[in-house]
XYZ file of C-alpha atoms in Angstrom:
248
model
C 108.295 -91.497 -21.218
C 106.887 -88.066 -21.936
C 103.160 -88.705 -22.268
C 100.911 -87.841 -19.312
C 99.940 -91.501 -18.969
C 103.551 -92.660 -18.902
C 104.462 -90.061 -16.286
C 101.367 -90.529 -14.113
C 102.814 -93.032 -11.656
C 104.724 -90.556 -9.523
C 101.457 -89.310 -8.044
C 101.039 -92.708 -6.332
C 104.680 -93.729 -5.827
C 104.233 -95.074 -2.287
C 101.092 -97.008 -3.239
C 102.854 -98.387 -6.324
C 105.682 -99.700 -4.159
C 103.219 -101.216 -1.692
C 100.733 -102.879 -4.016
C 102.387 -103.795 -7.321
C 103.531 -107.449 -7.525
C 107.123 -108.612 -7.681
C 108.443 -110.590 -10.649
C 108.834 -114.367 -10.719
C 112.365 -115.368 -9.683
C 112.498 -117.912 -12.497
C 111.698 -115.133 -14.970
C 114.556 -112.987 -13.691
C 116.935 -115.959 -13.852
C 115.931 -116.667 -17.462
C 116.395 -113.014 -18.368
C 119.960 -113.091 -17.040
C 120.877 -116.575 -18.265
C 123.022 -115.333 -21.196
C 125.333 -113.477 -18.786
C 125.059 -115.837 -15.831
C 128.731 -116.840 -15.992
C 130.173 -113.346 -16.207
C 132.200 -112.462 -13.112
C 131.239 -109.200 -11.431
C 128.437 -108.613 -13.915
C 126.905 -105.124 -13.733
C 123.126 -104.880 -13.992
C 121.020 -101.885 -15.028
C 117.391 -101.586 -13.929
C 116.081 -99.159 -16.551
C 112.869 -97.242 -15.866
C 113.171 -98.758 -12.413
C 110.158 -97.039 -10.887
C 110.085 -97.655 -7.145
C 112.368 -100.691 -7.445
C 109.945 -103.591 -7.924
C 112.641 -105.321 -9.995
C 115.648 -103.784 -8.241
C 115.301 -105.983 -5.180
C 115.394 -109.182 -7.226
C 118.419 -107.978 -9.182
C 120.394 -107.123 -6.054
C 120.542 -110.823 -5.215
C 122.184 -111.426 -8.605
C 124.793 -108.680 -8.841
C 125.486 -104.975 -8.391
C 122.655 -102.803 -9.709
C 122.372 -99.304 -11.106
C 118.783 -98.021 -11.195
C 117.733 -95.331 -13.685
C 114.291 -93.699 -13.499
C 112.913 -90.510 -15.127
C 110.108 -89.700 -12.655
C 111.468 -87.870 -9.567
C 108.774 -89.061 -7.096
C 109.236 -92.684 -8.191
C 113.007 -92.311 -7.947
C 112.678 -90.805 -4.473
C 110.630 -93.803 -3.323
C 113.232 -96.191 -4.751
C 115.974 -94.383 -2.855
C 114.040 -94.754 0.391
C 113.510 -98.478 -0.162
C 117.018 -99.195 -1.501
C 119.313 -96.561 0.017
C 122.492 -98.419 -0.968
C 121.616 -98.671 -4.673
C 123.216 -96.302 -7.160
C 119.971 -94.638 -8.315
C 120.106 -91.983 -11.015
C 117.615 -89.806 -12.836
C 117.525 -90.599 -16.533
C 115.497 -92.255 -19.257
C 115.771 -95.059 -21.791
C 116.413 -92.437 -24.437
C 119.190 -90.768 -22.411
C 120.898 -93.250 -20.080
C 123.392 -91.562 -17.708
C 126.084 -94.257 -18.108
C 129.270 -94.651 -20.158
C 129.572 -96.812 -23.257
C 129.788 -100.593 -22.699
C 129.383 -100.253 -18.928
C 126.768 -102.933 -18.119
C 126.219 -106.606 -18.860
C 122.415 -106.577 -18.690
C 119.649 -104.021 -19.048
C 116.360 -105.104 -17.475
C 113.073 -103.263 -17.859
C 110.133 -104.078 -15.595
C 106.639 -103.121 -16.786
C 107.924 -100.164 -18.789
C 109.337 -101.038 -22.220
C 106.031 -100.143 -23.901
C 106.533 -96.535 -22.755
C 109.874 -96.196 -24.578
C 110.526 -94.579 -27.939
C 112.259 -97.600 -29.486
C 113.931 -95.629 -32.278
C 115.833 -93.649 -29.633
C 115.931 -96.159 -26.775
C 117.369 -99.197 -28.567
C 120.527 -97.421 -29.824
C 121.017 -95.957 -26.355
C 120.595 -99.341 -24.669
C 122.989 -100.871 -27.202
C 125.510 -98.133 -26.387
C 125.694 -98.978 -22.664
C 125.658 -102.771 -23.126
C 128.851 -104.751 -23.417
C 129.103 -107.126 -26.402
C 127.067 -110.249 -25.724
C 125.088 -108.458 -23.032
C 121.360 -108.905 -22.683
C 118.341 -106.620 -22.878
C 115.306 -108.125 -21.145
C 111.814 -106.678 -20.740
C 109.464 -108.158 -18.129
C 105.733 -107.759 -17.643
C 103.340 -109.161 -15.056
C 99.905 -109.936 -16.476
C 96.712 -111.643 -15.343
C 96.107 -115.182 -16.619
C 93.177 -114.865 -19.028
C 92.555 -118.610 -19.127
C 90.983 -118.323 -15.656
C 87.275 -117.639 -16.089
C 86.765 -115.321 -13.122
C 89.815 -113.271 -14.144
C 88.326 -112.680 -17.586
C 85.071 -111.870 -15.825
C 86.483 -109.109 -13.665
C 88.144 -107.507 -16.686
C 84.840 -107.622 -18.543
C 82.995 -106.197 -15.538
C 85.384 -103.263 -15.280
C 84.886 -102.294 -18.883
C 87.400 -99.509 -19.346
C 90.371 -101.141 -17.637
C 93.307 -101.430 -20.004
C 95.298 -104.095 -18.168
C 97.723 -106.539 -19.699
C 96.046 -109.967 -19.633
C 98.210 -113.020 -20.068
C 96.570 -115.400 -22.547
C 98.218 -118.827 -22.431
C 97.489 -119.229 -26.151
C 99.333 -115.973 -26.823
C 102.476 -116.149 -28.889
C 104.776 -113.840 -30.730
C 105.768 -111.422 -27.967
C 108.903 -109.718 -29.188
C 111.027 -106.594 -28.954
C 111.539 -104.352 -31.977
C 114.313 -105.411 -34.324
C 117.541 -103.427 -34.284
C 120.850 -104.119 -36.088
C 122.786 -104.002 -32.806
C 120.806 -106.950 -31.395
C 120.084 -110.567 -32.168
C 116.423 -111.555 -32.615
C 114.390 -111.555 -29.401
C 113.016 -114.619 -27.667
C 110.138 -114.992 -25.224
C 109.349 -117.087 -22.170
C 106.702 -116.947 -19.418
C 106.535 -118.065 -15.785
C 103.674 -118.449 -13.273
C 103.700 -115.711 -10.649
C 100.536 -116.033 -8.558
C 100.142 -113.556 -5.693
C 98.061 -113.698 -2.532
C 95.668 -110.776 -2.246
C 92.125 -109.724 -1.340
C 89.398 -107.677 -2.984
C 90.717 -104.540 -1.305
C 94.286 -105.446 -2.237
C 93.372 -106.011 -5.878
C 91.474 -102.731 -6.030
C 94.465 -100.952 -4.503
C 96.708 -102.484 -7.172
C 94.331 -101.487 -9.953
C 94.324 -97.934 -8.609
C 98.059 -97.688 -9.377
C 97.595 -98.533 -13.074
C 97.888 -95.746 -15.587
C 94.283 -96.093 -16.802
C 93.088 -95.261 -13.270
C 95.520 -92.376 -12.862
C 94.450 -90.588 -16.043
C 90.727 -91.485 -16.065
C 88.053 -89.072 -14.976
C 87.521 -89.744 -11.243
C 83.876 -90.713 -11.754
C 84.818 -93.195 -14.487
C 87.614 -94.678 -12.392
C 85.412 -95.041 -9.318
C 82.633 -96.627 -11.354
C 85.040 -99.162 -12.891
C 86.455 -100.098 -9.494
C 82.939 -100.414 -8.079
C 82.009 -102.817 -10.866
C 85.079 -104.915 -10.079
C 84.194 -104.942 -6.373
C 80.606 -105.971 -7.086
C 81.694 -108.717 -9.468
C 84.283 -110.182 -7.088
C 81.660 -110.248 -4.330
C 79.643 -112.690 -6.449
C 82.490 -115.123 -7.071
C 83.231 -117.996 -4.683
C 86.939 -117.723 -5.560
C 87.209 -114.158 -4.264
C 84.293 -113.383 -1.942
C 85.470 -115.121 1.236
C 88.624 -113.151 2.081
C 92.120 -113.680 0.709
C 92.558 -115.458 -2.600
C 95.247 -116.274 -5.144
C 95.418 -114.001 -8.174
C 96.913 -115.984 -11.087
C 99.604 -113.966 -12.830
C 102.354 -114.743 -15.295
C 105.634 -112.923 -15.729
C 106.407 -112.613 -19.435
C 110.029 -112.039 -20.419
C 111.387 -111.023 -23.792
C 115.162 -110.905 -24.131
C 117.664 -110.238 -26.886
C 121.450 -110.223 -27.035
C 123.770 -107.378 -27.942
C 125.866 -108.397 -30.935
């Protein structure tokens, strides 16, 4: 996570914590299913950000959170003061060998260097442990959702296409082949709430201010024309995608 885009989120850590969606509970349960019967299982939230996934994991076992961006880590510590939160990265995890049963990554695996991260994740996982990456994405089968993406133009959001297949994690000899599942995760929001969420995405944080403002204005104008979104609060259709693979 060394590129400017990958490390841009700390500038809006509080807004990220406030506006980014949580993950579907069913998605988290599926991610952890391979280790569900382990007593006292230890969970690692890797690239934990402000803790959007940490809260869900706390209901399922003790959690260690590792995050490379100091402002994001500081926000996580405010929100979850009892969590063992450490500075570190996927390429240099500050944990001993075979110390966790599951490594979960929310909205961040695409920032990793897999050639360095996968051996490091394998090192800290116990045999039979699980690596699971989760992403929230808009449902592209909904016409007005596709429309607002088209209206924005430069927005590089993840859009969940229900016809999509083949999501996977890179192959590595320490892991079994990955498998994928997806779960509905609609959230209640408003035009202002959606714009606030979009403003925490990396495209907005690294764009020229004039380009960012113009894209957000196009989204606002488009949503004002749609009966689904123009009358106040509305439901934004999301899916949580999960890709998991087992440590051999």
